[in-house]
CSV table of C-alpha atoms in Angstrom, one decimal:
chain,number,residue,atom,x,y,z
A,1,MET,CA,-18.3,-89.1,89.8
A,2,ALA,CA,-19.0,-86.4,86.3
A,3,ARG,CA,-17.8,-87.2,83.5
A,4,PRO,CA,-15.4,-85.7,81.9
A,5,PHE,CA,-15.9,-83.0,79.1
A,6,CYS,CA,-14.7,-83.2,76.5
A,7,THR,CA,-14.1,-81.1,72.9
A,8,ALA,CA,-14.7,-81.3,69.4
A,9,PRO,CA,-11.2,-80.8,67.1
A,10,LYS,CA,-12.9,-77.4,65.2
A,11,ARG,CA,-12.2,-77.8,61.7
A,12,THR,CA,-10.4,-76.0,58.8
A,13,LEU,CA,-11.6,-75.2,55.7
A,14,PRO,CA,-10.2,-75.9,52.5
A,15,SER,CA,-7.6,-73.9,50.9
A,16,SER,CA,-9.6,-74.4,48.1
A,17,ALA,CA,-12.7,-72.8,50.6
A,18,MET,CA,-10.6,-69.5,51.1
A,19,SER,CA,-12.5,-66.3,51.6
A,20,PRO,CA,-11.2,-64.2,49.2
A,21,GLU,CA,-10.3,-61.7,50.9
A,22,GLN,CA,-7.4,-64.4,52.7
A,23,ARG,CA,-6.7,-65.5,49.8
A,24,GLN,CA,-3.0,-63.6,48.0
A,25,THR,CA,-2.7,-62.5,44.4
A,26,GLY,CA,0.1,-61.0,41.1
A,27,PHE,CA,1.3,-60.1,37.7
A,28,THR,CA,2.9,-62.6,36.5
A,29,LEU,CA,6.5,-61.8,35.0
A,30,THR,CA,4.8,-62.6,31.3
A,31,GLU,CA,2.1,-60.8,32.5
A,32,LEU,CA,3.8,-57.5,33.4
A,33,LEU,CA,5.7,-57.6,30.2
A,34,VAL,CA,2.6,-58.0,28.1
A,35,GLY,CA,0.7,-55.5,29.6
A,36,MET,CA,4.7,-53.2,28.8
A,37,SER,CA,4.7,-54.0,25.3
A,38,LEU,CA,0.6,-53.2,24.9
A,39,LEU,CA,0.9,-50.0,26.5
A,40,ALA,CA,4.0,-48.8,25.1
A,41,ALA,CA,2.1,-50.1,21.6
A,42,VAL,CA,-0.6,-47.5,23.0
A,43,MET,CA,1.7,-44.6,23.2
A,44,THR,CA,3.5,-45.0,20.3
A,45,ILE,CA,0.3,-44.6,17.6
A,46,ALA,CA,-1.0,-41.9,20.3
A,47,PHE,CA,2.2,-40.1,19.7
A,48,SER,CA,1.3,-40.6,15.9
A,49,MET,CA,-2.0,-39.2,15.6
A,50,PHE,CA,-1.1,-36.3,17.8
A,51,GLN,CA,1.8,-35.5,15.5
A,52,SER,CA,-0.1,-35.6,12.4
A,53,SER,CA,-2.5,-33.7,13.9
A,54,ASN,CA,0.4,-31.2,14.9
A,55,GLN,CA,1.7,-31.1,11.2
A,56,LEU,CA,-1.9,-30.4,9.3
A,57,VAL,CA,-2.1,-28.2,11.4
A,58,GLU,CA,1.0,-25.5,11.2
A,59,SER,CA,0.3,-26.8,7.9
A,60,ASP,CA,-3.0,-25.2,8.3
A,61,THR,CA,-1.5,-22.5,10.2
A,62,SER,CA,0.0,-21.3,7.7
A,63,ARG,CA,-2.0,-21.9,4.6
A,64,ILE,CA,-3.9,-18.8,7.1
A,65,MET,CA,-1.3,-16.7,7.3
A,66,ALA,CA,0.2,-16.5,3.6
A,67,ALA,CA,-3.5,-15.8,3.1
A,68,GLN,CA,-4.2,-12.7,5.5
A,69,ASN,CA,-0.8,-11.5,4.4
A,70,ALA,CA,-1.2,-11.0,0.9
A,71,GLN,CA,-4.8,-11.1,0.4
A,72,THR,CA,-5.3,-8.0,3.4
A,73,ALA,CA,-2.3,-5.8,1.0
A,74,LEU,CA,-4.1,-7.2,-2.5
A,75,ASP,CA,-7.2,-6.0,-1.2
A,76,ILE,CA,-5.8,-2.6,-0.7
A,77,MET,CA,-4.3,-2.5,-4.2
A,78,THR,CA,-7.2,-3.0,-5.7
A,79,ASN,CA,-9.2,-0.2,-4.0
A,80,ASP,CA,-5.8,1.6,-5.1
A,81,LEU,CA,-6.3,0.6,-8.9
A,82,ARG,CA,-10.4,0.9,-9.1
A,83,GLN,CA,-9.7,4.6,-8.3
A,84,ALA,CA,-7.7,5.1,-10.8
A,85,GLY,CA,-7.7,8.7,-12.5
A,86,GLU,CA,-10.4,9.6,-10.5
A,87,ASN,CA,-10.9,13.9,-10.7
A,88,LEU,CA,-7.6,14.0,-13.4
A,89,ALA,CA,-10.1,15.2,-15.7
A,90,SER,CA,-10.1,18.8,-13.7
A,91,ILE,CA,-6.3,19.0,-14.5
A,92,ARG,CA,-6.6,19.0,-18.2
A,93,LEU,CA,-4.1,16.9,-18.8
A,94,PRO,CA,-3.1,13.3,-20.3
A,95,VAL,CA,-1.6,11.6,-17.6
A,96,SER,CA,-2.2,8.0,-16.8
A,97,GLY,CA,-4.4,7.1,-13.6
A,98,VAL,CA,-2.2,3.8,-13.5
A,99,GLU,CA,1.2,3.7,-14.4
A,100,PHE,CA,3.3,0.1,-14.2
A,101,ASN,CA,6.1,-2.4,-15.4
A,102,ASN,CA,7.1,-5.6,-14.4
A,103,ALA,CA,10.6,-5.3,-15.1
A,104,ASN,CA,11.1,-3.4,-12.0
A,105,GLN,CA,7.6,-4.7,-10.3
A,106,LYS,CA,6.3,-0.6,-9.5
A,107,LEU,CA,3.2,0.4,-9.0
A,108,ILE,CA,1.9,4.2,-9.3
A,109,VAL,CA,-1.5,5.0,-8.7
A,110,ARG,CA,-2.8,8.3,-9.8
A,111,ARG,CA,-5.9,11.3,-9.0
A,112,GLY,CA,-6.3,14.2,-9.1
A,113,ILE,CA,-7.1,16.4,-5.8
A,114,ALA,CA,-9.9,16.1,-5.0
A,115,PRO,CA,-12.3,19.3,-4.0
A,116,MET,CA,-12.2,20.9,-0.3
A,117,SER,CA,-14.2,20.7,2.6
A,118,ALA,CA,-14.6,22.9,5.2
A,119,GLY,CA,-12.9,20.7,7.4
A,120,GLN,CA,-9.0,21.1,5.2
A,121,VAL,CA,-9.5,25.1,4.5
A,122,GLY,CA,-10.9,25.6,7.9
A,123,THR,CA,-11.3,29.7,8.4
A,124,ALA,CA,-10.5,29.9,4.5
A,125,THR,CA,-14.6,29.2,4.0
A,126,ASP,CA,-14.3,30.8,-0.3
A,127,LEU,CA,-12.3,27.9,-1.1
A,128,ILE,CA,-14.4,24.9,-0.2
A,129,SER,CA,-15.5,22.7,-3.4
A,130,GLN,CA,-12.4,24.3,-4.4
A,131,ARG,CA,-8.6,22.5,-5.3
A,132,PRO,CA,-5.1,23.5,-6.0
A,133,GLN,CA,-4.8,24.3,-9.6
A,134,ALA,CA,-1.6,24.1,-12.0
A,135,LEU,CA,0.5,27.0,-11.6
A,136,SER,CA,3.7,27.9,-14.8
A,137,VAL,CA,6.8,27.4,-14.5
A,138,CYS,CA,7.6,31.2,-14.8
A,139,LYS,CA,11.3,30.3,-13.6
A,140,ALA,CA,13.6,26.6,-12.6
A,141,ILE,CA,16.6,27.1,-10.7
A,142,ASP,CA,18.0,23.8,-8.6
A,143,ASN,CA,15.9,22.5,-6.4
A,144,ARG,CA,12.9,25.4,-7.2
A,145,VAL,CA,10.6,26.5,-9.0
A,146,GLN,CA,9.0,30.0,-9.8
A,147,VAL,CA,5.3,29.9,-9.9
A,148,ILE,CA,5.0,33.9,-9.2
A,149,GLY,CA,8.0,36.5,-10.5
A,150,PRO,CA,9.4,37.7,-13.6
A,151,THR,CA,10.6,35.1,-16.1
A,152,PRO,CA,14.7,34.9,-17.3
A,153,ALA,CA,14.2,37.7,-20.2
A,154,GLY,CA,13.0,39.3,-17.0
A,155,ASP,CA,9.7,40.7,-18.4
A,156,THR,CA,6.7,38.9,-16.7
A,157,PRO,CA,3.1,37.2,-17.5
A,158,SER,CA,0.3,37.5,-17.1
A,159,ARG,CA,0.5,34.2,-15.4
A,160,CYS,CA,3.3,34.8,-13.8
A,161,LEU,CA,2.4,38.4,-12.3
A,162,TYR,CA,1.5,38.5,-8.3
A,163,ARG,CA,-2.3,39.3,-7.4
A,164,GLY,CA,-3.0,39.9,-3.8
A,165,VAL,CA,-5.8,38.3,-2.1
A,166,SER,CA,-8.4,41.2,-1.4
A,167,GLY,CA,-9.6,40.7,2.5
A,168,ALA,CA,-8.8,40.0,5.9
A,169,GLY,CA,-7.0,37.5,6.9
A,170,THR,CA,-5.1,37.2,3.7
A,171,SER,CA,-1.7,38.0,5.1
A,172,GLY,CA,-1.1,39.3,1.1
A,173,ASP,CA,-1.1,36.0,-0.3
A,174,ASP,CA,-1.4,35.3,-4.4
A,175,VAL,CA,-4.8,34.2,-5.8
A,176,GLN,CA,-3.0,31.6,-7.2
A,177,VAL,CA,-1.2,30.5,-4.7
A,178,ARG,CA,-3.5,30.1,-1.7
A,179,PRO,CA,-5.4,27.4,-2.1
A,180,TRP,CA,-1.9,25.2,-2.8
A,181,ARG,CA,-1.5,26.7,0.3
A,182,VAL,CA,-4.0,25.7,2.2
A,183,PHE,CA,-4.2,22.4,1.4
A,184,PHE,CA,-0.7,22.0,1.7
A,185,ALA,CA,-2.0,23.5,5.5
A,186,SER,CA,-4.5,20.3,5.3
A,187,GLN,CA,-2.3,17.9,5.0
A,188,GLY,CA,0.6,18.6,8.0
A,189,ASN,CA,2.7,20.8,5.3
A,190,ALA,CA,3.8,17.7,4.7
A,191,TYR,CA,5.6,16.5,1.1
A,192,GLN,CA,3.2,16.6,-1.8
A,193,ALA,CA,3.4,14.5,-5.3
A,194,ALA,CA,3.4,16.9,-8.0
A,195,LEU,CA,3.9,16.7,-12.3
A,196,LEU,CA,5.6,18.7,-13.6
A,197,TYR,CA,4.0,19.1,-17.6
A,198,ARG,CA,5.4,20.0,-20.3
A,199,PRO,CA,3.4,20.6,-23.6
A,200,ALA,CA,3.7,19.7,-27.5
A,201,GLY,CA,5.3,22.3,-29.3
A,202,ASN,CA,7.6,23.9,-31.7
A,203,GLY,CA,8.9,20.1,-32.4
A,204,LEU,CA,8.8,18.8,-29.2
A,205,LEU,CA,6.5,15.9,-27.7
A,206,ALA,CA,4.4,16.8,-24.4
A,207,ALA,CA,6.7,15.6,-21.7
A,208,PHE,CA,5.8,14.2,-18.0
A,209,ALA,CA,8.5,14.5,-14.8
A,210,PRO,CA,7.3,13.2,-11.4
A,211,VAL,CA,8.7,15.6,-8.2
A,212,VAL,CA,7.9,16.5,-4.7
A,213,VAL,CA,7.2,19.7,-3.6
A,214,GLN,CA,8.4,20.1,0.6
A,215,THR,CA,7.6,24.2,0.6
A,216,ILE,CA,6.0,27.1,-0.4
A,217,SER,CA,7.9,30.3,-0.4
A,218,GLY,CA,6.4,33.3,1.5
A,219,VAL,CA,6.2,36.4,-1.1
A,220,SER,CA,8.9,38.2,-1.3
A,221,ASN,CA,9.0,41.9,-0.1
A,222,ASN,CA,9.0,43.8,-3.3
A,223,THR,CA,7.3,47.5,-3.7
A,224,ASP,CA,6.7,46.6,-7.5
A,225,ALA,CA,4.2,43.8,-7.6
A,226,THR,CA,5.3,42.8,-10.4
A,227,LYS,CA,8.5,41.2,-9.3
A,228,ARG,CA,7.2,39.9,-6.5
A,229,VAL,CA,8.3,36.0,-6.5
A,230,VAL,CA,6.8,32.7,-5.3
A,231,GLU,CA,8.9,30.0,-4.7
A,232,LEU,CA,7.7,26.2,-4.6
A,233,VAL,CA,10.7,24.3,-2.9
A,234,LEU,CA,11.3,20.7,-4.6
A,235,ALA,CA,13.5,17.5,-3.0
A,236,GLY,CA,15.2,17.1,-5.6
A,237,ASN,CA,16.4,19.7,-9.0
A,238,VAL,CA,14.5,20.6,-11.5
A,239,PRO,CA,14.1,18.0,-14.3
A,240,ALA,CA,16.2,19.8,-17.7
A,241,GLY,CA,13.3,20.6,-20.1
A,242,PHE,CA,10.1,22.5,-18.3
A,243,SER,CA,10.8,26.2,-18.0
A,244,SER,CA,9.0,29.7,-19.5
A,245,THR,CA,9.9,28.8,-22.7
A,246,ASN,CA,7.6,26.2,-23.7
A,247,GLY,CA,4.5,26.3,-21.4
A,248,SER,CA,5.6,24.9,-18.7
A,249,GLN,CA,3.9,23.6,-15.0
A,250,ILE,CA,3.8,21.8,-12.1
A,251,ILE,CA,0.3,20.0,-11.4
A,252,LEU,CA,-0.4,18.6,-7.6
A,253,ILE,CA,-1.5,14.8,-7.1
A,254,ASP,CA,-2.2,12.2,-4.9
A,255,GLN,CA,-0.1,10.3,-5.3
A,256,ARG,CA,0.2,6.5,-4.0
A,257,ARG,CA,3.7,4.1,-5.2
A,258,TYR,CA,4.5,-0.3,-4.8
A,259,TRP,CA,7.3,-1.7,-5.5
A,260,VAL,CA,8.6,-5.0,-4.1
A,261,ALA,CA,11.6,-4.4,-2.2
A,262,ASP,CA,13.7,-7.9,-0.1
A,263,ASN,CA,10.4,-9.4,-0.2
A,264,GLN,CA,8.6,-6.6,1.8
A,265,LEU,CA,5.6,-4.7,-0.9
A,266,LYS,CA,6.2,-1.5,0.0
A,267,LEU,CA,3.0,1.9,-0.1
A,268,ALA,CA,4.5,5.5,-0.1
A,269,VAL,CA,1.9,8.2,-0.3
A,270,ALA,CA,2.0,11.1,-1.8
A,271,GLY,CA,5.7,13.3,-1.4
A,272,GLU,CA,7.0,10.0,1.1
A,273,LYS,CA,10.1,9.3,0.0
A,274,ASP,CA,11.5,5.5,-0.5
A,275,ALA,CA,12.4,5.6,2.9
A,276,ASP,CA,9.6,6.9,4.9
A,277,ALA,CA,7.2,3.5,2.7
A,278,GLN,CA,5.0,1.6,5.1
A,279,THR,CA,4.7,-2.1,5.2
A,280,VAL,CA,2.0,-3.6,3.4
A,281,ALA,CA,3.2,-7.6,3.2
A,282,PHE,CA,5.9,-9.4,4.3
A,283,ASP,CA,7.0,-12.6,2.8
A,284,ILE,CA,5.9,-11.2,-1.7
A,285,ASP,CA,7.8,-13.4,-3.9
A,286,SER,CA,6.9,-10.5,-7.0
A,287,LEU,CA,4.6,-8.4,-7.7
A,288,THR,CA,3.0,-8.3,-11.6
A,289,LEU,CA,0.8,-6.8,-13.0
A,290,SER,CA,-1.2,-6.7,-16.0
A,291,ALA,CA,-3.6,-4.3,-18.8
A,292,THR,CA,-6.4,-4.9,-21.5
A,293,VAL,CA,-6.3,-1.9,-23.9
A,294,THR,CA,-8.7,-2.3,-26.6
A,295,ASN,CA,-8.1,-2.3,-30.5
A,296,SER,CA,-5.2,-4.2,-28.9
A,297,SER,CA,-5.6,-8.4,-28.6
A,298,THR,CA,-3.1,-8.2,-26.3
A,299,ALA,CA,-2.7,-7.3,-22.8
A,300,VAL,CA,0.4,-5.2,-21.9
A,301,ASN,CA,2.8,-6.5,-18.4
A,302,ALA,CA,3.5,-1.7,-19.0
A,303,LEU,CA,1.9,1.0,-18.6
A,304,ALA,CA,3.5,4.6,-19.1
A,305,ILE,CA,2.9,7.7,-17.6
A,306,ASP,CA,0.7,8.7,-20.3
A,307,GLY,CA,-1.0,5.8,-21.1
A,308,PRO,CA,-2.9,4.8,-23.0
A,309,TRP,CA,-4.7,5.8,-19.7
A,310,ASN,CA,-8.4,5.8,-22.0
A,311,ARG,CA,-7.9,3.0,-24.2
A,312,VAL,CA,-7.3,0.6,-20.7
A,313,LYS,CA,-10.8,-1.7,-19.8
A,314,THR,CA,-9.3,-4.0,-17.1
A,315,ILE,CA,-5.8,-4.1,-15.5
A,316,VAL,CA,-4.3,-8.3,-13.6
A,317,ALA,CA,-2.9,-7.5,-10.4
A,318,ALA,CA,-1.2,-10.3,-9.0
A,319,LEU,CA,0.5,-10.8,-6.0
A,320,LYS,CA,3.2,-14.2,-5.4
A,321,ALA,CA,3.5,-15.0,-1.3
A,322,ARG,CA,5.0,-16.9,0.9
A,323,ASN,CA,4.1,-18.0,4.6
A,324,PRO,CA,6.2,-16.4,7.4
A,325,SER,CA,6.4,-19.6,9.2
A,326,GLN,CA,8.9,-21.5,9.9
A,327,GLY,CA,7.3,-25.1,8.6
A,328,LYS,CA,6.0,-26.2,5.5
A,329,ALA,CA,6.4,-23.9,3.3
A,330,ASN,CA,3.0,-23.2,1.4
A,331,THR,CA,3.4,-20.1,-2.0
A,332,ARG,CA,0.5,-18.5,-3.0
A,333,THR,CA,-0.8,-16.5,-5.6
A,334,PHE,CA,-3.1,-14.8,-4.9
A,335,GLN,CA,-4.7,-13.1,-8.0
A,336,SER,CA,-7.9,-9.4,-8.6
A,337,THR,CA,-9.3,-7.9,-11.7
A,338,ILE,CA,-10.1,-4.7,-11.5
A,339,TYR,CA,-12.1,-2.6,-13.8
A,340,PRO,CA,-11.5,1.1,-13.6
A,341,ARG,CA,-14.3,3.7,-12.8
A,342,ASN,CA,-12.5,6.6,-13.9
A,343,VAL,CA,-11.1,5.5,-17.6
A,344,ALA,CA,-13.2,7.2,-20.3
A,345,SER,CA,-14.3,5.0,-23.2
A,346,GLU,CA,-12.4,6.3,-26.4
A,347,SER,CA,-9.6,5.4,-27.9
A,348,ARG,CA,-6.2,6.7,-29.0
């Protein structure tokens, strides 16, 4: 008789011997709370570091913007001051290459008109290397200076006498006026700066008056050459004290005007009006200038139109500028010392 088949009971592993796949895993509530607290702390530290870094970048950016804004403007001004007085000797008038007054934060840089180049004169090649010369004031009426033609007394002295230009293409222009007309054409007939000058004499001191020449009239039609007239039309009326009786003259000048208005540094070139001036720098608090001169141990904070230009040793220009950003305000003063290269070293 066959023996019954018996199976051995199935053995099970104790719970401590279960495989990792069979074990249940998870975080307790305490572990979760601790982890979240650590994460919050790390994020707080990271945000603080980012905020500090951002403030540093903003501060540096503001400083750079202020520096670029004012330094570029000061470089332009410094270059003009270095060239101040150039070609002034050619006009033989005692005018200063620099005029400034800290009270009104204004600076004027003057130079004489340079000899004209071939590119300026066009077909008037006989005027290459020449420049417009001073013209006599023959008569002054309202905003017109008559530089050719009879004086109020009715006579026509040689300095006011019409002298026609010989040669084709000159259209009967006057020899004294023609260089002015050619120069104006080379500047696109834009308004030009000029100076009225009255020499000392008859108990009067020498005097200057800045003016702006808008246009030059043609030669008037008159069969009598002594009656022919050419006028300069000014932007305003002729100042009092300049006439044919005291030897007054008018001369073109290369001029640049700087001033501060509405926290902007403005620049007007030649005969430009204030309204047409360009903004050289924004957020400018002040423009300060001073000069050291010979025979004086104290710097001066103003120079007049008549100098003393030939006693100037150095000029110090300073711009106080603010940054234009919305972050932390930065104010800085930019300064330059200039040694004008066109100053005569003689004392006055």
